[in-house]
Amino acid sequence: IIVCHSVTVMIEQLVTVNSSDIADKPRTRKRVELTNAEELYAVRDRSGEALDIETVDGDQLFNHYRHRMTNYDEVLDDIRERHGNITKQEAKKVTAEAAARVLEVYRDEHVKVVKDSQKKGNILKKLMGKAGVGTASALSSWLDGVSDKLKDIASLESSRRQLQVWNDTYRVQKVLVKEILKLDGVPEQTIEKVNVIYGTRSTRKAIERGTDLLELEKEKIAAMVKSSVRYTMLG
């Protein structure tokens, strides 16, 4: 609503310049041009204080636009320097030119927003078609479900990579332990027992081999390795 009012103010500035005014030869070589298009939404008052674009009135908006987005003041200064004064018709012309430049920016912004909305609308339609839903709220629920599934997949992928790292670590440790045993002169019979333990492919098999090699009861072996087991149920 505020933006529409601002546009109305600028249009009024344009229509107040009649054809006889436009026909007059301007007394300045300068034309009003756009200089700071980025100021379109950074609205400020005359002292430079920021204004809320959602509550500022149209007159304040237009004052900001012509003074801060165009060379409006430079054109007026040029007329004063050349002729010492500014006529009413000249003031109207310069104001109308400033309004025209700002309206051109509004036009470009409007076209951009419309095209962007159409593009997003097409994307939304395609997504709704893929999801097999007919409303935006249903699509939102569907996307939430997809998001949860993606999180689950990411978690599984992370666990898989972690398991691969653990496997590599285990293999390196196995090689180094065997080498240390040999260097320290551990009897070959003991090294063979270590190889038997390393050769098992499950927690249950490892406990069984430990029971045989260490001549201990299964319960005692299970209690011994309990702190090392994370995922397997020891029965």
GROMACS .gro file of N, CA, C and O in nm, residues 84-194:
model
  444
   84GLY      N    1   2.085   3.190  -1.142
   84GLY     CA    2   2.058   3.254  -1.015
   84GLY      C    3   1.924   3.221  -0.953
   84GLY      O    4   1.898   3.253  -0.837
   85ASN      N    5   1.836   3.161  -1.032
   85ASN     CA    6   1.705   3.125  -0.976
   85ASN      C    7   1.648   3.005  -1.052
   85ASN      O    8   1.699   2.965  -1.157
   86ILE      N    9   1.542   2.947  -0.996
   86ILE     CA   10   1.475   2.835  -1.059
   86ILE      C   11   1.327   2.872  -1.074
   86ILE      O   12   1.262   2.910  -0.976
   87THR      N   13   1.278   2.863  -1.196
   87THR     CA   14   1.137   2.896  -1.217
   87THR      C   15   1.049   2.780  -1.172
   87THR      O   16   1.096   2.668  -1.154
   88LYS      N   17   0.922   2.810  -1.155
   88LYS     CA   18   0.827   2.707  -1.113
   88LYS      C   19   0.820   2.595  -1.215
   88LYS      O   20   0.814   2.476  -1.179
   89GLN      N   21   0.822   2.634  -1.343
   89GLN     CA   22   0.815   2.533  -1.449
   89GLN      C   23   0.939   2.443  -1.447
   89GLN      O   24   0.930   2.322  -1.469
   90GLU      N   25   1.056   2.503  -1.425
   90GLU     CA   26   1.179   2.424  -1.420
   90GLU      C   27   1.178   2.327  -1.303
   90GLU      O   28   1.219   2.211  -1.315
   91ALA      N   29   1.130   2.374  -1.189
   91ALA     CA   30   1.122   2.287  -1.071
   91ALA      C   31   1.031   2.168  -1.099
   91ALA      O   32   1.060   2.053  -1.062
   92LYS      N   33   0.918   2.194  -1.169
   92LYS     CA   34   0.827   2.087  -1.202
   92LYS      C   35   0.891   1.987  -1.297
   92LYS      O   36   0.876   1.865  -1.282
   93LYS      N   37   0.963   2.039  -1.397
   93LYS     CA   38   1.027   1.950  -1.495
   93LYS      C   39   1.131   1.859  -1.429
   93LYS      O   40   1.135   1.739  -1.455
   94VAL      N   41   1.212   1.919  -1.345
   94VAL     CA   42   1.317   1.840  -1.280
   94VAL      C   43   1.254   1.736  -1.188
   94VAL      O   44   1.298   1.620  -1.182
   95THR      N   45   1.148   1.775  -1.117
   95THR     CA   46   1.079   1.681  -1.029
   95THR      C   47   1.016   1.568  -1.110
   95THR      O   48   1.022   1.451  -1.072
   96ALA      N   49   0.955   1.605  -1.223
   96ALA     CA   50   0.893   1.502  -1.308
   96ALA      C   51   0.997   1.406  -1.364
   96ALA      O   52   0.973   1.285  -1.374
   97GLU      N   53   1.112   1.458  -1.403
   97GLU     CA   54   1.219   1.372  -1.453
   97GLU      C   55   1.266   1.276  -1.345
   97GLU      O   56   1.291   1.157  -1.371
   98ALA      N   57   1.278   1.326  -1.221
   98ALA     CA   58   1.318   1.240  -1.111
   98ALA      C   59   1.214   1.130  -1.088
   98ALA      O   60   1.248   1.013  -1.067
   99ALA      N   61   1.085   1.168  -1.094
   99ALA     CA   62   0.978   1.070  -1.078
   99ALA      C   63   0.985   0.964  -1.186
   99ALA      O   64   0.966   0.844  -1.160
  100ALA      N   65   1.014   1.007  -1.310
  100ALA     CA   66   1.021   0.913  -1.422
  100ALA      C   67   1.134   0.812  -1.402
  100ALA      O   68   1.118   0.692  -1.427
  101ARG      N   69   1.249   0.861  -1.355
  101ARG     CA   70   1.362   0.770  -1.334
  101ARG      C   71   1.330   0.665  -1.226
  101ARG      O   72   1.363   0.548  -1.240
  102VAL      N   73   1.265   0.711  -1.119
  102VAL     CA   74   1.232   0.618  -1.010
  102VAL      C   75   1.126   0.518  -1.055
  102VAL      O   76   1.131   0.400  -1.022
  103LEU      N   77   1.027   0.566  -1.133
  103LEU     CA   78   0.924   0.476  -1.184
  103LEU      C   79   0.984   0.367  -1.274
  103LEU      O   80   0.936   0.253  -1.276
  104GLU      N   81   1.089   0.403  -1.347
  104GLU     CA   82   1.156   0.303  -1.430
  104GLU      C   83   1.218   0.194  -1.344
  104GLU      O   84   1.216   0.076  -1.381
  105VAL      N   85   1.273   0.234  -1.229
  105VAL     CA   86   1.330   0.133  -1.137
  105VAL      C   87   1.219   0.044  -1.082
  105VAL      O   88   1.233  -0.078  -1.072
  106TYR      N   89   1.106   0.108  -1.044
  106TYR     CA   90   0.991   0.030  -0.996
  106TYR      C   91   0.944  -0.069  -1.103
  106TYR      O   92   0.908  -0.183  -1.073
  107ARG      N   93   0.942  -0.022  -1.229
  107ARG     CA   94   0.901  -0.112  -1.337
  107ARG      C   95   0.993  -0.233  -1.346
  107ARG      O   96   0.947  -0.348  -1.353
  108ASP      N   97   1.124  -0.208  -1.342
  108ASP     CA   98   1.221  -0.318  -1.351
  108ASP      C   99   1.205  -0.414  -1.233
  108ASP      O  100   1.212  -0.537  -1.250
  109GLU      N  101   1.184  -0.359  -1.113
  109GLU     CA  102   1.165  -0.443  -0.995
  109GLU      C  103   1.037  -0.526  -1.008
  109GLU      O  104   1.034  -0.643  -0.973
  110HIS      N  105   0.932  -0.462  -1.058
  110HIS     CA  106   0.804  -0.532  -1.074
  110HIS      C  107   0.818  -0.648  -1.172
  110HIS      O  108   0.771  -0.760  -1.146
  111VAL      N  109   0.882  -0.622  -1.286
  111VAL     CA  110   0.902  -0.727  -1.387
  111VAL      C  111   0.984  -0.841  -1.328
  111VAL      O  112   0.953  -0.960  -1.349
  112LYS      N  113   1.086  -0.806  -1.254
  112LYS     CA  114   1.172  -0.907  -1.192
  112LYS      C  115   1.093  -0.993  -1.094
  112LYS      O  116   1.106  -1.116  -1.094
  113VAL      N  117   1.012  -0.929  -1.010
  113VAL     CA  118   0.932  -1.003  -0.912
  113VAL      C  119   0.832  -1.095  -0.981
  113VAL      O  120   0.813  -1.210  -0.941
  114VAL      N  121   0.765  -1.044  -1.085
  114VAL     CA  122   0.667  -1.125  -1.157
  114VAL      C  123   0.733  -1.247  -1.221
  114VAL      O  124   0.684  -1.360  -1.209
  115LYS      N  125   0.846  -1.226  -1.287
  115LYS     CA  126   0.916  -1.337  -1.350
  115LYS      C  127   0.964  -1.438  -1.246
  115LYS      O  128   0.954  -1.560  -1.267
  116ASP      N  129   1.014  -1.387  -1.134
  116ASP     CA  130   1.061  -1.475  -1.028
  116ASP      C  131   0.945  -1.556  -0.969
  116ASP      O  132   0.959  -1.675  -0.941
  117SER      N  133   0.831  -1.490  -0.952
  117SER     CA  134   0.713  -1.559  -0.898
  117SER      C  135   0.665  -1.667  -0.995
  117SER      O  136   0.628  -1.777  -0.953
  118GLN      N  137   0.667  -1.635  -1.125
  118GLN     CA  138   0.625  -1.734  -1.225
  118GLN      C  139   0.719  -1.853  -1.224
  118GLN      O  140   0.675  -1.969  -1.231
  119LYS      N  141   0.848  -1.826  -1.213
  119LYS     CA  142   0.947  -1.933  -1.211
  119LYS      C  143   0.927  -2.022  -1.089
  119LYS      O  144   0.926  -2.146  -1.099
  120LYS      N  145   0.909  -1.958  -0.972
  120LYS     CA  146   0.889  -2.036  -0.850
  120LYS      C  147   0.756  -2.111  -0.854
  120LYS      O  148   0.745  -2.222  -0.801
  121GLY      N  149   0.655  -2.048  -0.919
  121GLY     CA  150   0.527  -2.116  -0.932
  121GLY      C  151   0.539  -2.242  -1.016
  121GLY      O  152   0.479  -2.346  -0.982
  122ASN      N  153   0.618  -2.235  -1.124
  122ASN     CA  154   0.639  -2.353  -1.208
  122ASN      C  155   0.714  -2.462  -1.133
  122ASN      O  156   0.682  -2.581  -1.146
  123ILE      N  157   0.813  -2.420  -1.055
  123ILE     CA  158   0.888  -2.518  -0.974
  123ILE      C  159   0.795  -2.584  -0.874
  123ILE      O  160   0.800  -2.706  -0.852
  124LEU      N  161   0.708  -2.503  -0.812
  124LEU     CA  162   0.613  -2.556  -0.713
  124LEU      C  163   0.520  -2.658  -0.778
  124LEU      O  164   0.493  -2.764  -0.720
  125LYS      N  165   0.470  -2.626  -0.899
  125LYS     CA  166   0.382  -2.718  -0.968
  125LYS      C  167   0.452  -2.850  -1.000
  125LYS      O  168   0.393  -2.958  -0.986
  126LYS      N  169   0.576  -2.842  -1.043
  126LYS     CA  170   0.653  -2.962  -1.076
  126LYS      C  171   0.674  -3.048  -0.950
  126LYS      O  172   0.661  -3.171  -0.955
  127LEU      N  173   0.707  -2.981  -0.840
  127LEU     CA  174   0.727  -3.055  -0.715
  127LEU      C  175   0.598  -3.123  -0.670
  127LEU      O  176   0.600  -3.238  -0.624
  128MET      N  177   0.487  -3.051  -0.680
  128MET     CA  178   0.358  -3.108  -0.640
  128MET      C  179   0.324  -3.227  -0.728
  128MET      O  180   0.268  -3.327  -0.681
  129GLY      N  181   0.360  -3.217  -0.858
  129GLY     CA  182   0.335  -3.330  -0.948
  129GLY      C  183   0.419  -3.451  -0.912
  129GLY      O  184   0.370  -3.565  -0.909
  130LYS      N  185   0.546  -3.430  -0.881
  130LYS     CA  186   0.634  -3.540  -0.843
  130LYS      C  187   0.591  -3.603  -0.712
  130LYS      O  188   0.604  -3.724  -0.691
  131ALA      N  189   0.543  -3.518  -0.620
  131ALA     CA  190   0.501  -3.570  -0.489
  131ALA      C  191   0.363  -3.632  -0.494
  131ALA      O  192   0.324  -3.704  -0.401
  132GLY      N  193   0.287  -3.602  -0.600
  132GLY     CA  194   0.153  -3.655  -0.611
  132GLY      C  195   0.055  -3.591  -0.515
  132GLY      O  196  -0.038  -3.656  -0.465
  133VAL      N  197   0.076  -3.462  -0.487
  133VAL     CA  198  -0.013  -3.391  -0.396
  133VAL      C  199  -0.075  -3.272  -0.469
  133VAL      O  200  -0.025  -3.228  -0.573
  134GLY      N  201  -0.184  -3.219  -0.411
  134GLY     CA  202  -0.255  -3.112  -0.479
  134GLY      C  203  -0.253  -2.978  -0.410
  134GLY      O  204  -0.304  -2.880  -0.462
  135THR      N  205  -0.192  -2.972  -0.290
  135THR     CA  206  -0.187  -2.845  -0.216
  135THR      C  207  -0.046  -2.818  -0.166
  135THR      O  208   0.035  -2.910  -0.152
  136ALA      N  209  -0.021  -2.689  -0.139
  136ALA     CA  210   0.112  -2.650  -0.089
  136ALA      C  211   0.137  -2.709   0.050
  136ALA      O  212   0.250  -2.746   0.083
  137SER      N  213   0.032  -2.717   0.133
  137SER     CA  214   0.049  -2.772   0.268
  137SER      C  215   0.083  -2.921   0.262
  137SER      O  216   0.167  -2.970   0.340
  138ALA      N  217   0.020  -2.992   0.168
  138ALA     CA  218   0.052  -3.134   0.152
  138ALA      C  219   0.194  -3.152   0.101
  138ALA      O  220   0.266  -3.244   0.143
  139LEU      N  221   0.236  -3.061   0.012
  139LEU     CA  222   0.373  -3.066  -0.038
  139LEU      C  223   0.472  -3.042   0.076
  139LEU      O  224   0.577  -3.107   0.084
  140SER      N  225   0.438  -2.948   0.165
  140SER     CA  226   0.524  -2.918   0.279
  140SER      C  227   0.542  -3.042   0.367
  140SER      O  228   0.653  -3.073   0.411
  141SER      N  229   0.432  -3.113   0.391
  141SER     CA  230   0.439  -3.235   0.472
  141SER      C  231   0.524  -3.341   0.403
  141SER      O  232   0.604  -3.411   0.466
  142TRP      N  233   0.506  -3.351   0.271
  142TRP     CA  234   0.584  -3.449   0.194
  142TRP      C  235   0.733  -3.417   0.199
  142TRP      O  236   0.816  -3.507   0.216
  143LEU      N  237   0.765  -3.289   0.187
  143LEU     CA  238   0.906  -3.247   0.192
  143LEU      C  239   0.966  -3.273   0.330
  143LEU      O  240   1.084  -3.307   0.341
  144ASP      N  241   0.884  -3.256   0.435
  144ASP     CA  242   0.932  -3.286   0.570
  144ASP      C  243   0.968  -3.433   0.581
  144ASP      O  244   1.069  -3.470   0.642
  145GLY      N  245   0.885  -3.519   0.520
  145GLY     CA  246   0.914  -3.662   0.522
  145GLY      C  247   1.041  -3.695   0.447
  145GLY      O  248   1.122  -3.777   0.491
  146VAL      N  249   1.056  -3.631   0.331
  146VAL     CA  250   1.178  -3.652   0.252
  146VAL      C  251   1.301  -3.606   0.330
  146VAL      O  252   1.405  -3.672   0.330
  147SER      N  253   1.286  -3.493   0.400
  147SER     CA  254   1.397  -3.440   0.479
  147SER      C  255   1.438  -3.539   0.587
  147SER      O  256   1.558  -3.562   0.610
  148ASP      N  257   1.339  -3.600   0.653
  148ASP     CA  258   1.369  -3.699   0.758
  148ASP      C  259   1.442  -3.819   0.699
  148ASP      O  260   1.536  -3.873   0.759
  149LYS      N  261   1.398  -3.862   0.580
  149LYS     CA  262   1.462  -3.977   0.516
  149LYS      C  263   1.606  -3.944   0.477
  149LYS      O  264   1.696  -4.028   0.490
  150LEU      N  265   1.626  -3.822   0.428
  150LEU     CA  266   1.762  -3.781   0.391
  150LEU      C  267   1.853  -3.778   0.513
  150LEU      O  268   1.972  -3.813   0.505
  151LYS      N  269   1.797  -3.735   0.627
  151LYS     CA  270   1.876  -3.734   0.750
  151LYS      C  271   1.914  -3.876   0.790
  151LYS      O  272   2.027  -3.902   0.834
  152ASP      N  273   1.819  -3.970   0.774
  152ASP     CA  274   1.847  -4.110   0.806
  152ASP      C  275   1.956  -4.166   0.715
  152ASP      O  276   2.047  -4.237   0.760
  153ILE      N  277   1.945  -4.131   0.585
  153ILE     CA  278   2.045  -4.179   0.489
  153ILE      C  279   2.182  -4.122   0.523
  153ILE      O  280   2.285  -4.191   0.519
  154ALA      N  281   2.185  -3.993   0.558
  154ALA     CA  282   2.312  -3.928   0.593
  154ALA      C  283   2.372  -3.993   0.717
  154ALA      O  284   2.494  -4.012   0.726
  155SER      N  285   2.286  -4.028   0.813
  155SER     CA  286   2.334  -4.093   0.936
  155SER      C  287   2.391  -4.231   0.905
  155SER      O  288   2.497  -4.269   0.957
  156LEU      N  289   2.322  -4.306   0.817
  156LEU     CA  290   2.371  -4.439   0.778
  156LEU      C  291   2.504  -4.429   0.703
  156LEU      O  292   2.595  -4.509   0.724
  157GLU      N  293   2.512  -4.328   0.616
  157GLU     CA  294   2.636  -4.308   0.540
  157GLU      C  295   2.751  -4.274   0.634
  157GLU      O  296   2.864  -4.322   0.617
  158SER      N  297   2.722  -4.190   0.734
  158SER     CA  298   2.825  -4.154   0.832
  158SER      C  299   2.870  -4.278   0.910
  158SER      O  300   2.989  -4.297   0.935
  159SER      N  301   2.773  -4.361   0.949
  159SER     CA  302   2.807  -4.483   1.023
  159SER      C  303   2.889  -4.578   0.937
  159SER      O  304   2.983  -4.642   0.986
  160ARG      N  305   2.855  -4.586   0.807
  160ARG     CA  306   2.931  -4.672   0.717
  160ARG      C  307   3.076  -4.627   0.705
  160ARG      O  308   3.169  -4.708   0.712
  161ARG      N  309   3.094  -4.495   0.690
  161ARG     CA  310   3.231  -4.442   0.680
  161ARG      C  311   3.308  -4.465   0.810
  161ARG      O  312   3.427  -4.497   0.808
  162GLN      N  313   3.238  -4.450   0.923
  162GLN     CA  314   3.303  -4.471   1.051
  162GLN      C  315   3.345  -4.617   1.067
  162GLN      O  316   3.454  -4.647   1.118
  163LEU      N  317   3.257  -4.708   1.021
  163LEU     CA  318   3.290  -4.850   1.028
  163LEU      C  319   3.411  -4.883   0.941
  163LEU      O  320   3.499  -4.963   0.980
  164GLN      N  321   3.419  -4.819   0.824
  164GLN     CA  322   3.534  -4.840   0.736
  164GLN      C  323   3.663  -4.794   0.804
  164GLN      O  324   3.767  -4.860   0.793
  165VAL      N  325   3.656  -4.682   0.872
  165VAL     CA  326   3.773  -4.632   0.944
  165VAL      C  327   3.814  -4.728   1.055
  165VAL      O  328   3.932  -4.758   1.074
  166TRP      N  329   3.714  -4.777   1.128
  166TRP     CA  330   3.744  -4.873   1.236
  166TRP      C  331   3.809  -5.000   1.179
  166TRP      O  332   3.904  -5.053   1.237
  167ASN      N  333   3.759  -5.047   1.064
  167ASN     CA  334   3.816  -5.167   1.002
  167ASN      C  335   3.961  -5.145   0.963
  167ASN      O  336   4.046  -5.233   0.983
  168ASP      N  337   3.988  -5.028   0.904
  168ASP     CA  338   4.127  -4.998   0.867
  168ASP      C  339   4.216  -4.990   0.991
  168ASP      O  340   4.330  -5.039   0.990
  169THR      N  341   4.164  -4.927   1.096
  169THR     CA  342   4.241  -4.917   1.220
  169THR      C  343   4.271  -5.055   1.277
  169THR      O  344   4.383  -5.083   1.321
  170TYR      N  345   4.170  -5.142   1.275
  170TYR     CA  346   4.187  -5.279   1.326
  170TYR      C  347   4.296  -5.353   1.248
  170TYR      O  348   4.382  -5.419   1.305
  171ARG      N  349   4.295  -5.340   1.115
  171ARG     CA  350   4.393  -5.410   1.032
  171ARG      C  351   4.534  -5.360   1.061
  171ARG      O  352   4.630  -5.440   1.070
  172VAL      N  353   4.549  -5.229   1.077
  172VAL     CA  354   4.680  -5.172   1.108
  172VAL      C  355   4.727  -5.222   1.245
  172VAL      O  356   4.844  -5.261   1.263
  173GLN      N  357   4.638  -5.219   1.343
  173GLN     CA  358   4.674  -5.266   1.477
  173GLN      C  359   4.716  -5.413   1.475
  173GLN      O  360   4.812  -5.452   1.542
  174LYS      N  361   4.643  -5.493   1.397
  174LYS     CA  362   4.674  -5.636   1.388
  174LYS      C  363   4.816  -5.660   1.336
  174LYS      O  364   4.893  -5.739   1.394
  175VAL      N  365   4.853  -5.588   1.230
  175VAL     CA  366   4.987  -5.602   1.173
  175VAL      C  367   5.093  -5.558   1.273
  175VAL      O  368   5.196  -5.626   1.294
  176LEU      N  369   5.071  -5.445   1.340
  176LEU     CA  370   5.170  -5.391   1.432
  176LEU      C  371   5.186  -5.480   1.556
  176LEU      O  372   5.299  -5.500   1.606
  177VAL      N  373   5.076  -5.533   1.607
  177VAL     CA  374   5.083  -5.620   1.725
  177VAL      C  375   5.165  -5.745   1.694
  177VAL      O  376   5.252  -5.786   1.772
  178LYS      N  377   5.140  -5.805   1.580
  178LYS     CA  378   5.214  -5.925   1.541
  178LYS      C  379   5.364  -5.895   1.528
  178LYS      O  380   5.450  -5.975   1.571
  179GLU      N  381   5.395  -5.779   1.468
  179GLU     CA  382   5.535  -5.742   1.450
  179GLU      C  383   5.604  -5.720   1.584
  179GLU      O  384   5.719  -5.761   1.605
  180ILE      N  385   5.532  -5.655   1.678
  180ILE     CA  386   5.589  -5.630   1.811
  180ILE      C  387   5.615  -5.761   1.884
  180ILE      O  388   5.718  -5.779   1.950
  181LEU      N  389   5.521  -5.855   1.871
  181LEU     CA  390   5.538  -5.985   1.936
  181LEU      C  391   5.664  -6.056   1.885
  181LEU      O  392   5.740  -6.116   1.962
  182LYS      N  393   5.684  -6.046   1.753
  182LYS     CA  394   5.803  -6.110   1.695
  182LYS      C  395   5.931  -6.042   1.743
  182LYS      O  396   6.029  -6.108   1.780
  183LEU      N  397   5.933  -5.911   1.744
  183LEU     CA  398   6.052  -5.836   1.784
  183LEU      C  399   6.086  -5.859   1.931
  183LEU      O  400   6.204  -5.856   1.970
  184ASP      N  401   5.984  -5.877   2.011
  184ASP     CA  402   6.006  -5.899   2.155
  184ASP      C  403   6.036  -6.044   2.188
  184ASP      O  404   6.049  -6.082   2.307
  185GLY      N  405   6.046  -6.128   2.085
  185GLY     CA  406   6.083  -6.267   2.108
  185GLY      C  407   5.974  -6.351   2.171
  185GLY      O  408   6.004  -6.449   2.242
  186VAL      N  409   5.850  -6.315   2.152
  186VAL     CA  410   5.740  -6.395   2.206
  186VAL      C  411   5.739  -6.531   2.135
  186VAL      O  412   5.754  -6.537   2.012
  187PRO      N  413   5.719  -6.638   2.207
  187PRO     CA  414   5.719  -6.772   2.148
  187PRO      C  415   5.619  -6.784   2.032
  187PRO      O  416   5.512  -6.723   2.035
  188GLU      N  417   5.655  -6.860   1.934
  188GLU     CA  418   5.571  -6.878   1.816
  188GLU      C  419   5.435  -6.934   1.852
  188GLU      O  420   5.333  -6.901   1.788
  189GLN      N  421   5.431  -7.017   1.957
  189GLN     CA  422   5.304  -7.076   2.000
  189GLN      C  423   5.206  -6.967   2.047
  189GLN      O  424   5.088  -6.972   2.018
  190THR      N  425   5.261  -6.866   2.116
  190THR     CA  426   5.177  -6.756   2.164
  190THR      C  427   5.131  -6.670   2.047
  190THR      O  428   5.014  -6.625   2.043
  191ILE      N  429   5.219  -6.644   1.953
  191ILE     CA  430   5.183  -6.565   1.836
  191ILE      C  431   5.072  -6.634   1.758
  191ILE      O  432   4.980  -6.569   1.707
  192GLU      N  433   5.078  -6.768   1.753
  192GLU     CA  434   4.975  -6.843   1.682
  192GLU      C  435   4.839  -6.828   1.750
  192GLU      O  436   4.736  -6.817   1.684
  193LYS      N  437   4.840  -6.822   1.886
  193LYS     CA  438   4.715  -6.799   1.959
  193LYS      C  439   4.656  -6.661   1.926
  193LYS      O  440   4.535  -6.646   1.910
  194VAL      N  441   4.748  -6.564   1.916
  194VAL     CA  442   4.702  -6.429   1.880
  194VAL      C  443   4.641  -6.429   1.741
  194VAL      O  444   4.537  -6.367   1.716
   0.00000   0.00000   0.00000
